[in-house]
XYZ file of C-alpha atoms in Angstrom:
448
model
C -12.526 30.603 26.077
C -12.514 27.701 28.685
C -11.602 24.235 27.822
C -15.323 23.335 28.017
C -15.976 25.410 24.896
C -13.775 23.038 22.930
C -15.888 19.986 23.738
C -18.052 18.579 20.756
C -21.513 17.493 21.242
C -21.550 13.689 21.682
C -23.760 11.492 19.236
C -23.834 7.837 17.823
C -25.043 7.656 14.294
C -26.599 11.153 14.793
C -28.415 10.303 17.978
C -27.268 12.789 20.716
C -26.434 11.971 24.378
C -24.716 13.563 27.279
C -21.322 12.381 28.553
C -20.420 12.293 32.209
C -16.987 10.522 32.013
C -15.102 8.515 29.560
C -11.929 6.375 29.335
C -9.684 5.289 26.420
C -6.717 2.742 26.048
C -3.946 3.115 23.650
C -0.562 1.461 23.225
C 1.520 -1.083 21.479
C 1.076 -4.889 20.857
C 4.061 -6.457 22.517
C 5.125 -10.137 22.614
C 7.658 -10.732 25.478
C 9.972 -13.714 24.684
C 11.929 -15.111 27.848
C 14.492 -17.693 27.424
C 16.301 -20.240 29.803
C 19.427 -18.990 31.201
C 19.037 -15.474 29.909
C 18.410 -12.699 32.308
C 17.048 -10.133 29.905
C 13.894 -10.918 27.749
C 13.346 -9.758 24.277
C 10.131 -7.707 23.671
C 8.874 -8.012 20.074
C 6.863 -5.207 18.616
C 3.752 -6.369 16.887
C 2.216 -2.929 16.030
C -0.102 -0.485 17.279
C -2.881 -1.697 19.697
C -6.555 -1.449 18.933
C -7.840 1.685 20.242
C -10.610 1.217 22.767
C -13.113 3.799 24.272
C -15.580 3.442 27.190
C -18.042 6.232 27.863
C -20.500 6.679 30.716
C -23.371 8.567 29.230
C -26.888 9.755 30.187
C -30.115 11.099 28.413
C -32.150 13.473 30.326
C -35.425 15.496 29.780
C -39.133 14.789 29.684
C -38.701 12.799 26.533
C -35.850 10.647 27.817
C -37.886 7.623 26.941
C -37.925 8.563 23.030
C -34.206 9.451 23.344
C -33.337 6.063 24.787
C -35.370 4.196 22.192
C -33.606 5.997 19.354
C -30.284 5.463 20.910
C -30.807 1.754 21.226
C -32.082 1.480 17.678
C -28.829 3.037 16.546
C -26.763 0.825 18.689
C -28.403 -2.410 17.403
C -27.817 -1.444 13.771
C -25.275 -3.740 12.108
C -21.898 -2.643 10.997
C -19.538 0.130 11.984
C -20.951 3.532 12.855
C -19.805 7.264 13.213
C -19.197 8.364 16.956
C -18.620 12.055 17.804
C -16.654 11.847 21.032
C -16.746 14.996 22.982
C -12.863 14.776 23.548
C -11.577 12.987 20.576
C -13.956 14.178 17.829
C -15.365 12.210 15.029
C -14.426 8.627 14.470
C -15.542 5.280 12.991
C -16.087 2.753 15.571
C -17.811 -0.658 16.450
C -19.915 -1.152 19.396
C -17.994 -3.623 21.569
C -19.763 -6.008 23.861
C -23.181 -5.279 25.431
C -24.388 -1.573 26.058
C -25.832 -1.242 29.388
C -28.780 1.053 29.960
C -29.762 1.628 33.705
C -32.920 3.589 35.356
C -33.134 4.908 39.027
C -36.226 6.050 40.801
C -33.874 8.491 42.596
C -32.889 9.990 39.172
C -36.041 11.029 37.517
C -36.510 12.135 33.975
C -33.025 10.262 32.983
C -31.334 7.189 32.295
C -27.736 6.067 32.216
C -25.799 4.307 29.312
C -22.552 2.523 29.348
C -20.773 2.189 25.921
C -17.676 0.305 24.861
C -16.208 1.083 21.489
C -13.317 -0.095 19.466
C -11.934 1.531 16.338
C -13.458 -0.005 13.212
C -10.258 -0.306 11.308
C -10.823 -1.561 7.710
C -11.615 -4.926 6.012
C -8.691 -5.630 3.586
C -7.594 -9.042 2.322
C -4.282 -10.115 0.734
C -4.446 -9.473 -3.196
C -2.782 -12.276 -5.309
C -1.568 -11.773 -8.814
C -0.134 -14.272 -11.270
C 3.436 -14.042 -11.744
C 3.289 -13.126 -15.256
C 6.852 -13.263 -15.903
C 7.236 -16.945 -14.752
C 4.135 -17.841 -16.890
C 5.932 -16.402 -19.868
C 9.133 -17.970 -19.231
C 7.294 -21.279 -19.203
C 5.553 -20.641 -22.384
C 8.685 -19.376 -24.235
C 10.326 -22.772 -22.951
C 7.471 -24.737 -24.489
C 7.798 -22.623 -27.829
C 11.435 -23.708 -28.014
C 10.600 -27.373 -27.627
C 7.966 -27.101 -30.340
C 10.362 -25.337 -32.683
C 12.893 -28.227 -32.199
C 10.041 -30.637 -33.201
C 8.923 -28.817 -36.038
C 12.380 -28.356 -37.424
C 12.726 -32.253 -37.045
C 10.793 -32.281 -40.548
C 13.864 -30.773 -42.031
C 16.021 -33.120 -43.929
C 18.146 -33.212 -47.190
C 18.765 -37.025 -47.154
C 18.337 -38.106 -50.643
C 18.379 -34.865 -52.286
C 20.972 -34.353 -55.042
C 23.913 -32.454 -54.377
C 22.825 -29.432 -56.406
C 19.584 -29.092 -54.403
C 21.508 -29.276 -51.099
C 23.918 -26.646 -52.285
C 20.756 -24.418 -53.347
C 19.404 -24.944 -49.657
C 22.759 -23.827 -48.265
C 23.134 -20.954 -50.326
C 19.538 -19.762 -49.288
C 20.344 -20.404 -45.663
C 23.567 -18.307 -46.085
C 21.533 -15.483 -47.346
C 19.397 -15.642 -44.386
C 22.357 -15.298 -42.182
C 23.671 -12.397 -44.059
C 20.474 -10.765 -43.459
C 20.825 -11.315 -39.698
C 24.390 -10.217 -39.719
C 23.507 -6.696 -41.710
C 20.525 -6.197 -39.214
C 22.454 -6.544 -36.110
C 25.659 -4.964 -37.443
C 24.800 -1.703 -35.459
C 22.456 -3.119 -33.013
C 24.657 -5.575 -31.270
C 27.976 -6.744 -32.623
C 28.002 -9.977 -30.458
C 24.979 -11.349 -32.421
C 26.403 -10.060 -35.644
C 29.678 -11.997 -35.118
C 27.976 -15.019 -34.070
C 25.868 -14.802 -37.243
C 28.981 -14.938 -39.381
C 30.221 -17.996 -37.456
C 26.953 -19.764 -38.299
C 27.537 -19.044 -41.758
C 30.971 -20.737 -41.782
C 29.415 -23.806 -40.186
C 26.010 -24.036 -42.047
C 27.159 -26.792 -44.339
C 28.185 -28.832 -41.381
C 24.906 -27.900 -39.354
C 22.718 -28.756 -42.231
C 24.041 -31.336 -44.426
C 23.281 -34.987 -43.839
C 23.656 -36.696 -41.238
C 23.222 -33.395 -39.225
C 20.719 -33.132 -36.316
C 17.711 -30.656 -36.535
C 17.970 -30.205 -32.604
C 21.864 -29.167 -32.870
C 20.762 -26.579 -35.519
C 17.949 -24.932 -33.265
C 20.486 -25.064 -30.349
C 23.037 -23.345 -32.248
C 20.488 -20.599 -33.279
C 19.459 -20.032 -29.586
C 23.078 -19.692 -28.730
C 23.635 -17.123 -31.690
C 20.613 -14.917 -30.397
C 22.201 -15.205 -26.775
C 25.453 -14.030 -27.919
C 24.494 -10.295 -27.717
C 26.407 -8.301 -25.274
C 23.465 -5.993 -24.770
C 21.404 -8.884 -23.040
C 23.266 -8.166 -19.905
C 22.792 -4.450 -20.360
C 20.352 -1.966 -18.691
C 16.788 -1.697 -19.762
C 17.272 0.507 -22.642
C 19.666 -2.210 -24.362
C 17.069 -4.950 -23.550
C 14.385 -2.971 -25.318
C 16.581 -2.287 -28.210
C 17.269 -6.003 -28.623
C 13.684 -6.841 -28.391
C 13.139 -4.514 -31.492
C 16.056 -6.087 -33.211
C 14.737 -9.606 -32.847
C 11.220 -8.691 -33.962
C 12.606 -6.679 -37.011
C 14.404 -9.486 -38.406
C 11.433 -11.755 -38.261
C 9.446 -9.446 -40.760
C 12.507 -9.125 -43.085
C 11.693 -10.013 -46.621
C 14.974 -12.137 -46.764
C 13.434 -14.465 -44.139
C 9.711 -14.574 -45.579
C 8.621 -18.039 -46.596
C 8.477 -18.876 -50.353
C 5.448 -20.434 -51.980
C 5.528 -24.157 -53.026
C 3.662 -24.397 -56.095
C 2.270 -27.538 -57.736
C 3.393 -26.379 -61.184
C 7.017 -26.348 -59.968
C 9.286 -29.391 -60.605
C 9.527 -31.876 -57.805
C 13.129 -30.790 -57.141
C 12.106 -27.174 -57.019
C 9.351 -28.018 -54.491
C 11.680 -30.123 -52.273
C 14.408 -27.132 -52.209
C 11.739 -24.532 -51.312
C 10.285 -26.621 -48.599
C 13.609 -27.287 -47.064
C 14.483 -23.609 -47.288
C 11.140 -22.555 -45.620
C 11.935 -24.877 -42.641
C 15.349 -23.126 -42.249
C 13.713 -19.709 -42.403
C 10.917 -20.651 -39.986
C 13.436 -21.967 -37.440
C 15.393 -18.594 -37.728
C 12.146 -16.522 -37.234
C 10.596 -18.537 -34.519
C 13.694 -18.612 -32.437
C 14.041 -14.940 -32.861
C 10.574 -14.389 -31.482
C 11.270 -16.786 -28.574
C 14.352 -14.844 -27.557
C 12.517 -11.615 -27.937
C 9.708 -12.737 -25.675
C 12.154 -14.052 -23.081
C 14.025 -10.725 -23.118
C 10.729 -9.136 -21.965
C 10.998 -11.151 -18.402
C 14.452 -9.642 -18.059
C 13.263 -6.078 -18.195
C 13.221 -4.375 -14.672
C 10.460 -5.308 -12.578
C 8.043 -2.289 -11.946
C 7.435 -1.114 -8.411
C 3.903 0.074 -7.835
C 3.444 3.571 -5.914
C 1.529 1.612 -3.179
C 4.082 -1.094 -2.637
C 7.811 -0.406 -1.401
C 9.352 -3.332 -2.920
C 8.430 -5.831 -5.514
C 8.265 -9.424 -4.720
C 10.472 -12.123 -5.964
C 9.515 -12.448 -9.665
C 10.419 -16.141 -9.477
C 7.612 -16.937 -7.180
C 4.550 -18.386 -8.648
C 2.014 -16.104 -6.854
C 2.663 -12.394 -5.651
C 0.776 -11.480 -2.393
C 0.564 -8.083 -0.911
C -1.618 -6.730 2.010
C -2.242 -3.242 3.236
C -1.256 -4.162 6.667
C 2.223 -4.862 5.761
C 2.706 -2.610 2.781
C 4.625 0.013 4.718
C 7.333 -2.400 5.913
C 10.629 -2.081 4.382
C 13.085 -4.861 4.533
C 16.698 -4.001 5.151
C 18.178 -4.437 1.686
C 21.327 -2.328 1.863
C 22.264 -0.036 -0.815
C 19.263 -0.910 -3.071
C 16.458 -0.014 -0.467
C 16.663 3.539 -1.375
C 15.989 3.226 -5.031
C 13.462 0.479 -4.451
C 11.350 2.487 -2.267
C 11.267 5.488 -4.491
C 8.236 4.072 -6.229
C 9.648 4.135 -9.788
C 10.542 1.256 -12.175
C 14.202 1.299 -12.432
C 17.106 -0.976 -13.253
C 18.925 -1.936 -10.237
C 22.378 -1.618 -12.006
C 21.758 1.669 -13.797
C 18.711 3.275 -12.413
C 17.256 3.446 -16.080
C 13.589 4.015 -15.754
C 11.250 2.082 -17.988
C 8.520 4.465 -19.362
C 4.828 3.665 -20.163
C 5.507 4.538 -23.919
C 8.312 2.266 -24.120
C 6.728 -0.675 -22.818
C 3.672 -0.151 -24.957
C 5.906 0.196 -28.182
C 7.588 -3.258 -27.047
C 4.152 -4.871 -26.839
C 3.212 -3.591 -30.242
C 6.269 -4.674 -32.159
C 6.009 -8.110 -30.399
C 2.360 -8.605 -31.292
C 3.133 -7.550 -34.877
C 5.871 -10.219 -35.180
C 3.968 -12.981 -33.674
C 0.869 -12.327 -35.571
C 2.751 -12.250 -38.875
C 4.440 -15.519 -37.914
C 1.046 -17.238 -37.114
C -0.027 -16.352 -40.623
C 3.064 -18.021 -42.035
C 3.301 -21.364 -39.899
C 1.754 -24.482 -41.096
C 2.347 -26.777 -37.973
C -0.635 -26.683 -35.701
C 1.546 -27.288 -32.500
C 3.813 -24.464 -33.453
C 0.727 -22.127 -34.103
C -0.698 -22.978 -30.615
C 2.661 -22.272 -28.818
C 2.849 -18.999 -30.564
C -0.618 -18.114 -29.425
C 0.382 -19.009 -25.949
C 3.375 -16.791 -25.993
C 1.580 -13.950 -27.500
C -1.174 -14.235 -24.588
C 1.504 -14.306 -21.915
C 3.438 -11.534 -23.491
C 0.482 -9.259 -23.416
C -0.440 -10.285 -19.885
C 2.979 -9.482 -18.469
C 3.275 -6.294 -20.303
C -0.075 -5.386 -19.083
C 0.710 -6.075 -15.481
C 3.854 -3.858 -15.835
C 1.937 -1.144 -17.458
C -0.747 -0.974 -14.545
C 2.156 0.044 -12.138
C 3.703 2.602 -14.282
C 2.576 6.144 -14.769
C 2.098 7.768 -18.175
C 4.564 10.390 -18.866
C 4.210 14.128 -19.795
C 6.906 16.838 -20.867
C 7.880 19.690 -18.440
C 10.619 22.235 -18.725
C 12.092 23.939 -15.630
C 12.120 27.687 -15.994
C 15.633 27.827 -14.711
C 18.433 25.676 -13.254
C 16.766 24.120 -10.345
C 17.439 21.418 -7.728
C 15.285 18.190 -8.136
C 13.910 18.463 -4.602
C 12.393 21.952 -5.618
C 10.916 20.587 -9.027
C 9.389 17.606 -7.104
C 7.910 19.829 -4.494
C 6.432 22.216 -7.018
C 5.257 19.589 -9.641
C 3.962 16.775 -7.059
C 3.925 18.463 -3.705
C 6.340 15.625 -2.639
C 10.009 16.266 -2.470
C 10.527 12.534 -2.167
C 9.982 12.122 -5.945
C 13.198 14.089 -6.785
C 14.982 10.825 -7.516
C 12.402 9.766 -10.050
C 12.879 12.967 -11.998
C 16.685 12.597 -12.034
C 16.462 8.751 -12.880
C 14.048 9.106 -15.639
C 16.007 11.919 -17.413
C 19.771 11.057 -16.613
C 20.330 14.201 -14.642
C 24.094 14.032 -13.429
C 23.529 16.108 -10.320
C 20.316 16.266 -8.656
C 21.090 19.765 -7.533
C 21.481 21.232 -10.836
C 18.522 20.201 -13.272
C 19.210 21.993 -16.553
C 16.633 23.843 -18.511
C 15.666 21.175 -20.883
C 12.582 19.145 -21.700
C 11.982 16.577 -19.059
C 9.922 13.336 -19.236
C 8.077 13.141 -15.997
C 4.962 11.370 -14.605
C 1.760 13.075 -15.667
C 0.419 12.883 -12.085
């Protein structure tokens, strides 16, 4: 078999032609920087240069006029086209510059055609997405302000001592509920709740400040040691916050017209305290969502700064990895992980967090009577769902698989995903101590 047998029949949009000779240009785009009083320049590599092809073709035969007209029609059609090059094979190109067609009396029954092509490439635009984490942080901050304003209606000035003592007893019972709920979830919040119990008479009795009480509540919620932990701890805290809000000990009590004025006043003030405890817990739970590890999409090697108002990515630069030192390996693995611990957040866990938050917020929206507080809760619920939905779009759903025997993670990744680079994802999701010895147990791994 000679080299001519490997040549392909040339055509443009299916219209054939003969090729006499061709030429192509390849290379890199380089910007040379020259500086005063420096002997050596610096060449900056700007990426691969556009591939260009020039073809000297001809059409021959008694019907060369018809062949020429079909080729001209194919050339003049808009958009990119398929070129079958005799030496380079099939490619998508765009006709560049004018195509020259020439006839000669000395060359009867034929015409010559000079083409210039460039690779078509692809039309891609930067994609922008709202920084949902920052939006949620802003709406949580607004909710905190509204909670402080709503609690400003609380006041025991002018109430008899026995009514004030009744409100303080009710508030003490609420903090007993919080202490019990967090006793095994986070000892920091449980201890802070006990301290609040000791100070409750000072915080609520006249001439106390409602703002000061709300601030102390927020300090109590943020005393949890798990708030600085890994992703698993943060999700446990979110569930703890939302669980407290639906506890019967913090539920509002009815203020009935048939009750005496003193009973109505005591119940009203008690409900203000319970509302402050519940809504600040919801606010802290929503804010904790923003502290979960940011997911890294499979098509992007590193997540943009979550504090920026807009995230922009572009296919042309999606494969550029900044030098980030020790963290670059784990970030490029294409999994959602905590930088400190490698703990991976699964699709099911995020969906569960979303459900418990929606349940807590919806329940609270049925209880509040303040319009501004209601609107603030609606805003937080919307931003919570947007933020978690954005995270879920970048996370694979999980399935369960069990190795047949003790196997290296590299082998499992190659067998299950045809990509050994996903070995770190298997070990991170399942807490494998040594990647060379994955035990025979049920593993949670991406479905695809």
